[in-house]
Coordinates of C-alpha atoms in Angstrom, one line a residue:
Chain A
M1 CA 70.4 54.1 61.6
Y2 CA 72.8 56.8 60.7
Y3 CA 73.6 58.8 57.6
L4 CA 76.9 59.9 56.2
A5 CA 77.1 63.3 54.5
V6 CA 79.8 65.1 52.6
D7 CA 80.0 68.8 51.8
L8 CA 82.4 69.0 48.9
G9 CA 84.0 72.4 48.5
G10 CA 86.8 73.7 46.3
T11 CA 89.2 73.8 49.3
N12 CA 87.9 71.2 51.8
I13 CA 86.0 67.9 52.0
K14 CA 83.8 68.1 55.1
A15 CA 82.1 64.9 56.2
G16 CA 79.5 64.3 59.0
L17 CA 77.8 61.5 60.7
V18 CA 74.2 62.5 61.0
D19 CA 71.4 60.8 63.0
E20 CA 67.7 60.4 62.0
N21 CA 66.9 63.7 63.7
G22 CA 69.4 65.7 61.7
N23 CA 72.0 66.0 64.6
I24 CA 75.6 66.0 63.4
L25 CA 77.3 63.5 65.8
N26 CA 80.8 63.5 64.4
R27 CA 82.8 65.3 61.8
A28 CA 85.9 64.6 59.6
Q29 CA 87.7 66.9 57.2
R30 CA 90.5 66.8 54.6
P31 CA 91.7 69.1 51.8
T32 CA 90.0 68.6 48.5
G33 CA 93.2 68.9 46.4
A34 CA 91.1 70.1 43.6
E35 CA 94.0 70.0 41.1
R36 CA 94.1 66.2 41.3
G37 CA 92.4 63.6 39.2
Y38 CA 88.8 62.7 40.1
E39 CA 89.8 59.2 41.1
E40 CA 92.0 60.5 43.9
I41 CA 89.4 63.1 45.0
A42 CA 86.7 60.4 45.0
K43 CA 88.9 58.2 47.2
D44 CA 89.4 61.0 49.7
I45 CA 85.7 61.8 49.8
S46 CA 85.0 58.2 50.5
L47 CA 87.7 57.8 53.2
C48 CA 86.7 61.1 54.8
A49 CA 83.1 60.0 55.0
L50 CA 84.1 56.6 56.4
E51 CA 86.3 58.3 59.0
A52 CA 83.3 60.3 60.3
A53 CA 81.6 57.0 61.1
E54 CA 84.7 55.1 62.3
T55 CA 86.0 57.7 64.8
A56 CA 82.5 57.7 66.3
G57 CA 82.5 54.0 66.7
V58 CA 79.7 53.5 64.2
S59 CA 80.0 50.5 61.8
L60 CA 79.0 50.6 58.1
D61 CA 76.2 48.2 59.0
E62 CA 74.5 51.1 60.9
I63 CA 74.8 53.5 57.9
E64 CA 71.6 53.9 55.8
S65 CA 73.2 55.9 52.9
V66 CA 75.8 58.4 51.9
G67 CA 74.9 61.8 50.5
I68 CA 77.2 64.2 48.7
G69 CA 76.6 67.9 48.3
S70 CA 78.7 69.4 45.6
P71 CA 78.9 72.8 43.8
G72 CA 77.8 72.7 40.1
T73 CA 75.4 70.7 38.1
I74 CA 74.7 67.3 39.4
D75 CA 72.9 64.4 37.8
N76 CA 71.9 62.2 40.6
K77 CA 70.1 59.7 38.3
K78 CA 73.3 58.9 36.5
G79 CA 75.5 59.5 39.5
I80 CA 77.7 62.1 37.8
I81 CA 78.9 65.6 38.4
V82 CA 78.0 67.2 35.1
Y83 CA 80.0 70.3 35.8
A84 CA 81.7 71.9 38.8
N85 CA 83.6 75.1 38.2
N86 CA 86.0 75.1 41.1
I87 CA 86.9 71.4 41.2
N88 CA 87.3 70.9 37.5
F89 CA 84.8 68.1 37.3
R90 CA 83.1 67.5 34.0
N91 CA 80.8 64.5 33.5
T92 CA 82.6 62.9 36.4
P93 CA 81.3 59.5 37.5
L94 CA 81.7 60.2 41.2
R95 CA 79.2 57.7 42.4
S96 CA 80.7 54.6 40.7
E97 CA 84.2 55.7 41.7
M98 CA 83.1 56.1 45.4
Q99 CA 81.4 52.8 45.3
K100 CA 84.8 51.2 45.1
Y101 CA 85.2 52.2 48.7
I102 CA 81.7 52.4 50.1
N103 CA 79.2 49.6 49.5
K104 CA 76.1 51.8 50.4
P105 CA 73.6 53.8 48.4
I106 CA 75.2 57.1 47.4
Y107 CA 73.1 60.1 46.6
M108 CA 74.3 63.3 45.0
G109 CA 73.0 66.9 45.0
N110 CA 73.9 70.5 44.3
D111 CA 75.2 72.2 47.4
A112 CA 72.5 74.9 47.4
N113 CA 69.9 72.3 47.0
C114 CA 71.4 70.4 49.9
A115 CA 71.3 73.5 52.1
A116 CA 67.6 73.9 51.1
L117 CA 66.8 70.3 52.0
G118 CA 68.8 70.6 55.3
E119 CA 66.8 73.7 56.3
Y120 CA 63.6 72.0 55.4
V121 CA 64.3 68.9 57.3
M122 CA 65.3 70.9 60.4
L123 CA 62.2 73.0 60.3
K124 CA 60.4 69.7 61.0
Q125 CA 57.2 70.8 59.4
D126 CA 55.4 69.0 56.6
M127 CA 54.9 71.4 53.7
D128 CA 53.5 71.3 50.2
C129 CA 56.2 73.6 49.1
F130 CA 59.3 75.2 50.7
V131 CA 61.7 77.6 49.0
F132 CA 65.2 78.4 50.2
V133 CA 67.1 81.4 48.8
T134 CA 70.7 81.9 49.7
L135 CA 72.4 85.3 49.2
G136 CA 76.2 85.0 48.9
T137 CA 78.7 85.5 46.1
G138 CA 75.8 84.5 44.0
V139 CA 72.1 83.9 44.6
G140 CA 71.4 80.2 44.9
G141 CA 68.4 78.3 46.0
G142 CA 66.5 75.1 46.4
V143 CA 62.9 74.1 46.3
I144 CA 61.2 71.2 48.2
I145 CA 57.9 70.0 46.9
N146 CA 55.8 67.5 48.8
G147 CA 58.8 66.7 51.0
K148 CA 61.1 66.0 48.0
L149 CA 63.9 68.0 46.5
F150 CA 62.8 69.4 43.2
T151 CA 65.6 69.7 40.6
G152 CA 63.9 69.4 37.2
F153 CA 64.2 66.5 34.8
N154 CA 68.0 66.8 34.4
G155 CA 69.0 67.8 37.9
A156 CA 69.9 71.3 36.9
G157 CA 66.7 73.1 38.0
T158 CA 66.0 75.9 40.5
E159 CA 68.8 78.2 39.4
L160 CA 66.7 80.9 41.1
G161 CA 69.4 83.6 40.9
H162 CA 69.5 83.3 37.1
T163 CA 66.0 84.7 36.5
T164 CA 65.6 88.2 35.1
L165 CA 65.5 91.4 37.0
F166 CA 66.5 93.7 34.2
M167 CA 66.4 92.1 30.8
G168 CA 69.5 93.2 28.9
G169 CA 71.0 94.6 32.2
K170 CA 74.3 93.9 33.9
E171 CA 76.2 90.9 32.5
C172 CA 76.0 87.8 34.6
T173 CA 78.6 85.0 34.9
C174 CA 76.0 82.7 33.3
G175 CA 76.2 84.6 30.0
K176 CA 72.7 86.1 30.3
K177 CA 72.2 89.8 31.2
G178 CA 70.3 91.3 34.1
C179 CA 70.0 88.2 36.3
W180 CA 68.6 88.6 39.8
E181 CA 72.0 87.4 41.1
R182 CA 73.8 90.4 39.6
Y183 CA 71.7 92.8 41.8
A184 CA 70.9 90.7 45.0
A185 CA 74.1 88.9 45.8
T186 CA 76.4 90.1 48.6
T187 CA 78.8 91.0 45.8
A188 CA 76.2 93.4 44.4
V189 CA 75.9 95.3 47.7
I190 CA 79.7 95.5 47.8
D191 CA 79.7 96.8 44.2
M192 CA 77.1 99.4 44.9
T193 CA 79.0 100.6 48.0
K194 CA 82.2 100.8 46.0
E195 CA 80.5 103.0 43.4
A196 CA 79.1 105.2 46.1
V197 CA 82.5 105.6 47.8
K198 CA 84.1 106.5 44.4
A199 CA 81.4 109.1 43.7
N200 CA 81.4 110.5 47.2
P201 CA 85.0 110.5 48.4
G202 CA 84.3 112.9 51.3
S203 CA 81.3 111.0 52.6
Y204 CA 80.9 109.3 56.0
L205 CA 80.5 106.0 54.0
A206 CA 83.9 106.6 52.4
S207 CA 85.4 107.3 55.8
L208 CA 84.4 103.9 56.9
C209 CA 86.9 102.3 54.5
D210 CA 89.4 105.1 54.7
G211 CA 88.3 106.1 51.1
D212 CA 89.9 102.8 49.9
I213 CA 87.3 100.8 47.9
E214 CA 89.4 97.7 48.4
K215 CA 88.3 97.8 52.1
V216 CA 84.6 97.9 51.2
G217 CA 82.8 94.8 52.5
G218 CA 79.3 93.4 52.6
K219 CA 78.7 95.1 55.9
T220 CA 80.1 98.6 55.1
A221 CA 76.8 100.1 53.9
F222 CA 74.9 98.4 56.8
T223 CA 77.3 100.0 59.3
A224 CA 76.8 103.4 57.7
M225 CA 73.0 102.9 57.8
E226 CA 73.2 101.9 61.5
N227 CA 74.9 105.2 62.2
G228 CA 72.2 107.2 60.4
D229 CA 74.1 107.8 57.2
E230 CA 71.9 108.7 54.2
L231 CA 74.1 107.2 51.5
G232 CA 74.5 103.9 53.3
T233 CA 70.8 103.8 53.9
K234 CA 70.0 104.4 50.3
I235 CA 72.3 101.6 49.2
V236 CA 70.9 99.1 51.6
N237 CA 67.3 100.0 50.7
Q238 CA 68.0 99.7 47.0
W239 CA 69.7 96.3 47.5
I240 CA 66.7 95.1 49.7
E241 CA 64.3 96.1 46.9
Y242 CA 66.4 94.0 44.4
V243 CA 66.3 91.1 46.8
A244 CA 62.6 91.5 47.5
E245 CA 61.6 91.8 43.8
G246 CA 63.2 88.4 43.1
I247 CA 61.6 86.9 46.2
T248 CA 58.2 88.2 45.0
N249 CA 58.8 86.3 41.7
M250 CA 59.5 83.2 43.7
V251 CA 56.3 83.6 45.7
N252 CA 54.3 84.2 42.5
I253 CA 55.8 81.1 41.0
F254 CA 55.9 78.7 43.9
Q255 CA 53.6 80.0 46.6
P256 CA 55.6 78.2 49.2
E257 CA 54.4 77.7 52.7
V258 CA 57.7 79.0 53.9
L259 CA 60.5 80.9 52.1
S260 CA 63.8 81.0 54.0
I261 CA 66.5 83.4 53.3
G262 CA 70.1 82.2 54.0
G263 CA 73.7 83.2 53.4
A264 CA 76.0 85.3 55.6
I265 CA 74.2 88.6 55.0
S266 CA 70.9 87.1 56.3
R267 CA 72.4 87.5 59.8
E268 CA 71.3 91.1 59.4
G269 CA 68.0 89.6 60.5
D270 CA 64.9 91.9 60.9
R271 CA 66.8 94.8 59.4
I272 CA 66.5 93.1 56.0
L273 CA 63.6 90.8 56.7
K274 CA 61.0 93.3 57.6
P275 CA 61.3 95.5 54.5
I276 CA 61.5 92.4 52.3
I277 CA 58.2 91.2 53.8
K278 CA 56.6 94.6 53.3
Y279 CA 57.8 94.8 49.6
V280 CA 56.5 91.3 48.8
E281 CA 53.2 92.0 50.4
E282 CA 52.8 95.1 48.3
N283 CA 53.9 93.4 45.1
R284 CA 52.9 89.7 45.1
Y285 CA 50.2 88.6 42.8
S286 CA 47.6 86.8 44.9
R287 CA 46.5 88.9 47.8
D288 CA 43.4 87.0 48.9
V289 CA 45.0 83.7 49.8
E290 CA 46.9 82.5 52.8
Q291 CA 50.4 84.0 52.5
T292 CA 53.9 82.6 52.3
K293 CA 55.8 83.0 55.6
I294 CA 59.1 84.7 54.8
Q295 CA 61.8 84.1 57.4
I296 CA 65.6 84.1 57.9
A297 CA 67.2 80.6 57.6
K298 CA 67.9 79.0 61.0
Y299 CA 70.5 76.3 60.4
G300 CA 73.3 78.2 58.7
N301 CA 76.4 76.4 57.6
D302 CA 75.3 73.0 58.8
A303 CA 72.2 72.9 56.6
G304 CA 74.2 71.7 53.6
L305 CA 75.6 68.8 55.5
I306 CA 72.3 67.8 57.0
G307 CA 70.6 68.1 53.6
A308 CA 73.2 65.9 52.0
A309 CA 72.6 63.3 54.7
F310 CA 68.9 63.2 53.8
L311 CA 69.2 63.2 50.0
G312 CA 68.2 59.6 49.9
K313 CA 65.2 60.1 52.0
H314 CA 63.9 63.2 50.1
Chain B
M1 CA 34.4 55.1 33.6
Y2 CA 34.0 58.7 32.3
Y3 CA 34.8 62.2 33.6
L4 CA 32.7 65.3 33.5
A5 CA 34.5 68.6 32.9
V6 CA 33.5 72.2 32.9
D7 CA 35.3 75.2 31.4
L8 CA 33.8 78.1 33.3
G9 CA 34.2 81.4 31.4
G10 CA 32.9 85.0 31.9
T11 CA 30.4 84.4 29.0
N12 CA 29.7 80.7 28.8
I13 CA 29.7 77.5 30.8
K14 CA 31.1 74.8 28.6
A15 CA 30.8 71.2 29.7
G16 CA 32.2 68.0 28.3
L17 CA 32.0 64.2 28.8
V18 CA 35.5 62.9 28.7
D19 CA 36.7 59.3 28.5
E20 CA 39.8 57.8 30.1
N21 CA 41.9 58.6 27.1
G22 CA 41.0 62.2 27.0
N23 CA 38.5 62.1 24.2
I24 CA 35.7 64.6 24.5
L25 CA 32.6 62.4 23.7
N26 CA 29.9 65.0 24.2
R27 CA 29.4 68.6 25.0
A28 CA 26.9 71.0 26.5
Q29 CA 26.9 74.7 26.9
R30 CA 24.9 77.5 28.5
P31 CA 25.4 81.2 29.3
T32 CA 27.3 82.0 32.5
G33 CA 25.0 84.9 33.5
A34 CA 27.9 86.2 35.4
E35 CA 25.8 89.0 37.0
R36 CA 23.7 86.5 38.9
G37 CA 24.3 85.2 42.5
Y38 CA 26.7 82.3 42.8
E39 CA 23.9 79.8 43.8
E40 CA 22.3 80.2 40.4
I41 CA 25.6 80.0 38.5
A42 CA 26.6 76.9 40.5
K43 CA 23.2 75.3 39.7
D44 CA 23.7 76.0 35.9
I45 CA 27.3 74.6 36.0
S46 CA 26.0 71.5 37.6
L47 CA 23.0 71.0 35.2
C48 CA 25.3 71.8 32.2
A49 CA 27.7 69.1 33.3
L50 CA 24.9 66.6 33.9
E51 CA 23.5 67.4 30.5
A52 CA 26.8 66.5 28.9
A53 CA 26.4 63.0 30.4
E54 CA 22.7 62.6 29.9
T55 CA 22.5 63.5 26.3
A56 CA 25.2 61.0 25.6
G57 CA 23.2 58.3 27.4
V58 CA 25.8 58.0 30.2
S59 CA 24.5 57.6 33.8
L60 CA 26.0 59.2 36.8
D61 CA 27.1 55.8 38.0
E62 CA 29.5 55.7 35.2
I63 CA 31.1 59.1 36.1
E64 CA 34.3 59.0 38.1
S65 CA 34.5 62.7 39.1
V66 CA 33.7 66.2 38.0
G67 CA 36.4 68.8 37.3
I68 CA 35.9 72.6 37.0
G69 CA 38.3 74.9 35.4
S70 CA 37.7 78.5 36.4
P71 CA 39.6 81.8 35.9
G72 CA 41.1 83.3 39.0
T73 CA 42.5 81.9 42.2
I74 CA 41.1 78.6 43.2
D75 CA 41.5 76.8 46.5
N76 CA 40.8 73.2 45.6
K77 CA 41.5 72.0 49.2
K78 CA 38.7 74.1 50.5
G79 CA 36.5 73.9 47.4
I80 CA 36.2 77.6 47.0
I81 CA 36.9 80.1 44.3
V82 CA 39.0 82.7 46.1
Y83 CA 38.7 85.3 43.5
A84 CA 37.6 85.4 39.9
N85 CA 37.7 88.8 38.3
N86 CA 35.1 88.4 35.4
I87 CA 32.5 86.4 37.3
N88 CA 32.5 88.3 40.5
F89 CA 33.3 85.3 42.7
R90 CA 35.0 86.0 46.0
N91 CA 35.5 83.2 48.5
T92 CA 32.7 81.4 46.7
P93 CA 32.0 77.9 48.0
L94 CA 31.4 76.5 44.5
R95 CA 32.0 72.8 45.5
S96 CA 29.5 72.6 48.3
E97 CA 26.9 74.5 46.3
M98 CA 27.4 72.1 43.3
Q99 CA 27.2 69.1 45.5
K100 CA 23.5 69.9 46.0
Y101 CA 23.1 68.7 42.4
I102 CA 25.9 66.2 41.8
N103 CA 26.8 63.6 44.3
K104 CA 30.3 62.9 42.9
P105 CA 33.8 64.1 43.9
I106 CA 34.3 67.6 42.5
Y107 CA 37.7 69.0 41.8
M108 CA 38.5 72.6 41.0
G109 CA 41.4 74.3 39.2
N110 CA 42.6 77.5 37.6
D111 CA 41.8 77.5 33.8
A112 CA 45.5 78.0 32.8
N113 CA 46.4 75.1 35.1
C114 CA 43.7 73.0 33.6
A115 CA 45.0 73.8 30.1
A116 CA 48.5 72.8 31.2
L117 CA 47.2 69.5 32.7
G118 CA 45.2 68.8 29.5
E119 CA 48.2 69.3 27.3
Y120 CA 50.3 67.1 29.6
V121 CA 47.7 64.3 29.7
M122 CA 47.3 64.3 25.9
L123 CA 51.1 64.2 25.3
K124 CA 50.9 60.7 26.9
Q125 CA 54.4 60.8 28.1
D126 CA 55.6 60.4 31.7
M127 CA 57.7 63.4 32.7
D128 CA 59.4 64.6 35.9
C129 CA 58.4 68.1 34.9
F130 CA 56.3 69.8 32.3
V131 CA 55.7 73.5 31.9
F132 CA 52.9 75.1 29.8
V133 CA 53.0 78.8 28.9
T134 CA 50.0 80.4 27.3
L135 CA 50.3 83.7 25.5
G136 CA 47.0 85.5 25.3
T137 CA 45.5 88.7 26.8
G138 CA 47.9 87.8 29.6
V139 CA 50.7 85.3 30.0
G140 CA 49.5 82.3 32.0
G141 CA 50.8 78.9 32.7
G142 CA 50.8 75.7 34.6
V143 CA 53.4 73.3 35.8
I144 CA 53.1 69.5 36.2
I145 CA 55.6 67.8 38.5
N146 CA 55.8 64.1 38.7
G147 CA 52.4 63.8 37.0
K148 CA 50.7 66.1 39.4
L149 CA 49.5 69.7 38.9
F150 CA 51.7 72.0 41.0
T151 CA 49.9 75.0 42.5
G152 CA 51.8 75.9 45.6
F153 CA 50.5 75.5 49.1
N154 CA 47.5 77.8 48.7
G155 CA 46.5 76.9 45.1
A156 CA 47.7 80.3 43.8
G157 CA 51.1 79.3 42.4
T158 CA 52.6 79.3 38.9
E159 CA 51.6 82.9 38.0
L160 CA 54.4 82.6 35.5
G161 CA 53.4 85.8 33.7
H162 CA 53.9 87.8 36.9
T163 CA 57.6 87.4 37.1
T164 CA 59.9 90.3 36.3
L165 CA 61.3 91.2 32.9
F166 CA 62.1 94.9 33.7
M167 CA 62.0 95.8 37.4
G168 CA 60.1 99.1 37.7
G169 CA 59.0 98.8 34.1
K170 CA 55.5 99.0 32.6
E171 CA 52.6 98.8 35.1
C172 CA 50.9 95.5 35.2
T173 CA 47.3 94.7 36.1
C174 CA 48.6 92.8 39.1
G175 CA 50.0 96.0 40.7
K176 CA 53.6 95.1 40.2
K177 CA 55.7 96.8 37.5
G178 CA 57.6 95.2 34.6
C179 CA 56.0 91.8 34.6
W180 CA 56.7 89.4 31.7
E181 CA 53.1 89.5 30.8
R182 CA 53.3 93.2 30.0
Y183 CA 55.8 92.5 27.3
A184 CA 55.0 89.0 26.1
A185 CA 51.2 88.8 25.9
T186 CA 49.4 89.2 22.6
T187 CA 48.2 92.5 24.0
A188 CA 51.9 93.6 24.1
V189 CA 52.6 92.9 20.4
I190 CA 49.4 94.8 19.6
D191 CA 50.6 97.8 21.7
M192 CA 54.0 97.7 20.1
T193 CA 52.4 97.7 16.7
K194 CA 50.0 100.5 17.5
E195 CA 53.0 102.6 18.7
A196 CA 54.9 101.9 15.5
V197 CA 51.9 102.8 13.4
K198 CA 51.5 106.1 15.3
A199 CA 55.2 106.9 14.9
N200 CA 55.3 105.9 11.2
P201 CA 52.0 106.9 9.7
G202 CA 53.3 106.6 6.1
S203 CA 54.7 103.1 6.6
Y204 CA 53.7 99.8 5.0
L205 CA 52.7 98.6 8.5
A206 CA 50.4 101.6 8.9
S207 CA 48.8 100.8 5.5
L208 CA 47.9 97.4 6.7
C209 CA 45.4 99.0 9.1
D210 CA 44.5 102.0 7.0
G211 CA 46.5 104.1 9.5
D212 CA 43.8 103.4 12.0
I213 CA 45.4 102.0 15.2
E214 CA 42.0 100.6 16.3
K215 CA 42.3 98.1 13.4
V216 CA 45.7 96.8 14.7
G217 CA 45.5 93.2 15.7
G218 CA 47.8 90.5 17.0
K219 CA 48.6 89.4 13.4
T220 CA 49.3 92.9 11.9
A221 CA 53.0 92.9 12.6
F222 CA 53.3 89.2 11.5
T223 CA 51.6 90.0 8.2
A224 CA 54.0 92.9 7.6
M225 CA 57.0 90.7 8.4
E226 CA 55.7 88.0 6.0
N227 CA 55.8 90.7 3.3
G228 CA 59.3 91.6 4.0
D229 CA 58.5 94.8 6.0
E230 CA 61.4 95.9 8.2
L231 CA 59.2 97.6 10.9
G232 CA 56.9 94.6 11.3
T233 CA 60.0 92.3 11.5
K234 CA 61.5 94.5 14.2
I235 CA 58.3 94.4 16.3
V236 CA 58.0 90.6 15.9
N237 CA 61.6 90.0 16.7
Q238 CA 61.5 92.2 19.8
W239 CA 58.3 90.5 21.0
I240 CA 59.9 87.1 20.5
E241 CA 62.9 88.2 22.6
Y242 CA 60.5 89.2 25.4
V243 CA 58.8 85.9 25.2
A244 CA 62.0 83.9 25.0
E245 CA 63.6 85.8 28.0
G246 CA 60.7 84.7 30.2
I247 CA 60.9 81.1 28.8
T248 CA 64.6 81.1 29.6
N249 CA 63.7 82.0 33.2
M250 CA 61.2 79.1 33.3
V251 CA 63.8 76.7 32.0
N252 CA 66.4 77.9 34.5
I253 CA 63.8 77.4 37.3
F254 CA 62.0 74.2 36.3
Q255 CA 64.3 72.5 33.8
P256 CA 61.2 70.7 32.4
E257 CA 61.4 67.8 30.0
V258 CA 59.0 69.6 27.7
L259 CA 57.8 73.2 27.7
S260 CA 54.8 73.9 25.5
I261 CA 53.7 77.3 24.2
G262 CA 50.0 77.8 23.8
G263 CA 47.5 80.6 23.1
A264 CA 46.2 81.8 19.7
I265 CA 49.5 83.4 18.7
S266 CA 51.3 80.1 19.0
R267 CA 49.6 79.1 15.7
E268 CA 52.4 81.2 14.1
G269 CA 54.3 77.9 14.7
D270 CA 57.9 77.7 13.6
R271 CA 58.1 81.4 12.9
I272 CA 58.1 82.1 16.6
L273 CA 59.3 78.7 17.8
K274 CA 62.6 78.6 16.1
P275 CA 63.9 82.0 17.3
I276 CA 62.6 81.2 20.8
I277 CA 64.5 78.0 20.9
K278 CA 67.7 79.7 19.6
Y279 CA 67.4 82.5 22.2
V280 CA 66.9 80.0 25.1
E281 CA 69.8 77.9 23.9
E282 CA 72.0 81.0 24.0
N283 CA 70.8 82.3 27.3
R284 CA 69.9 79.3 29.5
Y285 CA 72.0 78.6 32.6
S286 CA 73.0 74.9 32.3
R287 CA 74.4 74.1 28.9
D288 CA 76.0 70.7 29.7
V289 CA 72.8 68.8 30.5
E290 CA 70.1 67.3 28.5
Q291 CA 68.0 70.2 27.3
T292 CA 64.3 71.0 27.6
K293 CA 62.3 70.4 24.5
I294 CA 60.4 73.6 23.6
Q295 CA 57.4 73.1 21.4
I296 CA 54.1 74.6 20.3
A297 CA 51.1 73.3 22.3
K298 CA 49.1 70.6 20.4
Y299 CA 45.7 70.5 21.9
G300 CA 44.5 74.1 21.7
N301 CA 41.2 75.1 23.1
D302 CA 40.2 71.6 24.3
A303 CA 43.2 71.3 26.6
G304 CA 41.3 73.2 29.3
L305 CA 38.3 70.9 29.3
I306 CA 40.5 67.7 29.1
G307 CA 42.7 69.0 32.0
A308 CA 39.6 69.8 34.1
A309 CA 38.4 66.3 33.6
F310 CA 41.6 64.9 34.9
L311 CA 42.0 67.2 37.9
G312 CA 41.0 64.4 40.3
K313 CA 43.6 62.0 38.8
H314 CA 46.5 64.5 38.8

């Protein structure tokens, strides 16, 4: 049997045909057209998924289920997208709409949760608990408990990035202040670098972006550090501590067997991983027990699609 | 069938005979003698549990299992107490030692986790997720997921009090700085009151403890507030915000159906509950979904014993 998976984004609908081992055998894609009504988008999601099967010569009889990964808050029990910021969905009955085109079980999940599930499935290791943290524009995450995606009673759980680092601190998009996300997202390292460039216009760090803060990227401080720059090193180290403090919290709460760190910035690898591990070891609560293995995520962009495929199974 | 339960403390061993509905039918108690070797303590735990059955005329044949709630880090899989501060246990094979006296399945759990499980069982309501937070000398907690106690892969999970409120803030007993526990425990409200009394020796608040900070208790600021005192009100409100910020984090992470607040200070009831609910509603991440019901714990001191009894079942 095969699984159909959809990674729904603000710009594109990406579909995949996935086998039982998590291999993506075929893909299809079309624009989301996020400005349209949900009926049209649901139709395109359905047709895109079906296309991924058809163009691989796989009939619907061979499909076990369809899984949709979507940004926002998803209620899989009811089959609705409660809220998705960049697609303008609000209490949208995506499942019932899609079932007009696909007569198969349809499962829905938040995209960060799907990425967590995909990473878990591909690690091919039974675990009591697995935590996935993704560092991007925000800090997202997902938690797998006893092989099942944990999302709380209303599907909105594991908003790991929206836990406190500094109560009353920087304003977060969620309305609360001082969330982990505001300090540990890629956006945060960019903000810190911009501030440093502004405050130190003659520095080596500033020279890397020609003194133009608009040219600062997520890698700027890392490049400076690589070249022995003190200012760049300071920024990276501070950001790593912010990341590691939040990861310590997740370890104290979940004590997962494995905690994987994903997102583009995780490609920095050992440069960020080793100091994070050291910080967590020094700050975690329980020191006398077997410890969480902290590692860089291995399955990158495809994890979301693979996880969506396995939503029904997990 | 019946269950035997033990609430192991630094001072006393308390045992109970519990029926299938969570009623405590009989009790037994003896001093822990924490300074003794673990063999002697394990023998007394066993005999105390057996006594709770015998003096009720219940034979061992009618006992389903024995559950032990203990402070510290417990590894139920291995049957050891990894670490318990006030009993000097360290990698103590309590289960195998107890099995010399009791030939029944023996389950072990952390005392805060047992209290969480007891509260959950007595609420008699199936839930996807239930979170219990207890405010005492520290901030402890427990999480029930799909009817089962969640403790992470090593049994050391849900150290909810050791999550960050102010990164780099007040030193915590755990070695980390700025933990929720340091701001939201009963101890924290006492510390805040002591500081206010010191800074305002002529105040009404100071008069409540004859200006002697040693007489400040967990209720002093509450009593002042009750009598319209501004200083007392300020302390209580600040403390409530600290409590509520951490509870917001737990809601954002777990999205439990019910979150219960226990510990002696929770007897303040609506006075603390209502502002906590308001704060969480204003600060939680997902506002468009069905919301967590936040309430005061209902089963007080007995929850730990009841939870220990049901460790095997959950």
